[in-house]
C-alpha positions in Angstrom: 14.0 8.5 12.0 11.3 10.5 10.1 7.7 9.7 10.1 5.1 11.0 7.7 1.4 11.0 8.9 -1.6 12.5 7.2 -4.2 14.6 8.9 -7.0 13.9 6.4 -8.6 11.0 4.5 -7.5 11.1 0.9 -4.8 12.8 -1.3 -2.8 15.3 0.6 0.8 14.8 -0.9 2.2 12.2 1.4 3.7 10.3 -1.4 5.6 13.1 -2.9 7.1 13.9 0.5 7.9 10.2 1.1 9.6 9.9 -2.1 11.7 13.0 -1.7 12.9 11.9 1.8 13.5 8.3 0.5 16.5 9.6 -1.3 18.4 9.7 1.8 16.7 6.9 3.8 18.2 3.4 4.4 14.6 2.0 4.9 11.0 3.0 3.7 8.1 1.4 5.5 4.3 1.4 4.6 2.9 1.0 8.2 -0.9 1.0 7.6 -3.7 1.1 5.1 -4.6 -1.2 2.3 -5.3 -1.5 -1.4 -8.4 0.7 -1.1 -6.2 3.8 -1.3 -3.1 4.5 -3.6 -0.3 6.8 -4.1 1.2 8.0 -7.5 5.0 8.4 -7.7 6.7 10.2 -10.6 10.5 9.2 -10.6 12.9 9.9 -13.5 10.1 10.6 -15.8 8.2 7.3 -15.2 4.8 7.2 -13.3 4.1 4.6 -10.8 0.8 3.9 -9.3 0.9 1.8 -6.1 -1.7 0.6 -3.6 0.5 -1.6 -1.4 4.1 -1.2 -2.6 6.1 1.3 -0.3 7.3 4.2 -2.6 11.0 3.5 -1.6 11.1 0.8 -4.2 11.3 3.2 -7.0 14.8 4.5 -5.5 16.0 0.9 -4.8 15.6 1.4 -1.1 14.9 -1.5 1.3 11.1 -1.3 1.8 8.9 -3.0 4.2 5.2 -3.6 4.5 4.3 -3.5 8.3 1.7 -5.3 10.2 -0.8 -2.3 10.1 -1.3 -2.9 6.3 -4.2 -5.0 5.2 -2.5 -6.9 2.3 -4.1 -8.3 -0.8 -1.6 -10.6 -2.2 -3.2 -10.3 -5.8 -2.8 -6.5 -5.8 0.8 -6.9 -4.5 1.9 -9.4 -7.1 0.3 -7.2 -9.8 2.1 -4.2 -8.6 5.4 -5.9 -8.4 4.9 -7.2 -11.9 3.8 -3.8 -13.3 7.0 -2.1 -11.6 9.2 -4.7 -13.3 10.0 -7.1 -10.3 11.9 -6.8 -7.1 14.4 -9.2 -5.6 14.0 -10.8 -2.4 16.2 -8.1 -0.6 14.1 -5.1 -1.6 10.9 -5.8 0.0 10.1 -7.4 3.5 6.5 -8.1 4.7 5.9 -8.4 8.5 4.7 -12.0 9.2 1.7 -10.5 11.2 0.3 -8.5 8.3 -3.4 -9.5 7.7 -4.0 -11.0 4.3 -7.3 -10.1 2.3 -8.7 -13.3 0.9 -11.4 -13.4 -1.8 -14.1 -14.2 0.5 -13.3 -10.9 2.4 -14.4 -9.0 -0.7 -17.8 -10.9 -0.8 -18.3 -10.2 2.8 -17.4 -6.6 2.4 -19.9 -6.1 -0.4 -22.8 -8.1 1.3 -22.3 -6.1 4.5 -22.4 -2.8 2.7 -25.5 -4.0 0.6 -27.4 -4.9 3.7 -27.0 -1.4 5.3 -29.7 1.4 5.0 -27.1 4.0 5.5 -24.3 2.9 3.4 -20.8 4.1 4.0 -19.4 3.7 0.4 -17.0 0.9 0.9 -14.6 0.2 -2.0 -15.6 -3.5 -1.8 -11.8 -4.5 -1.6 -12.2 -6.8 1.5 -10.6 -4.2 3.8 -13.5 -4.1 6.3 -13.7 -7.7 7.2 
């Protein structure tokens, strides 16, 4: 088993390492995060920009979204569509995965708007 963890907030190249290691993997898991962050994969001359999909899908690897991911179904459906679709055996989602609903975005933006010292939320509903 190999685990890739970042030591910083933001882009540090984790996606490139995961894509490289995925070639020999049986399973690729996105274990945390949400649609407020993203990763870009370039594979066979094509560029894929994912926020939720595990990068293993570009190599036709079984890919899982774990319970530590805050999942926005609208973003996931858009990514699957832009990718060109997946069959039901390629992607699994843990039943405990929290789902972002439209009202979470409104709550997120309202909380941020009410603060004197704003933290700069993306407004994607991840906070609530």
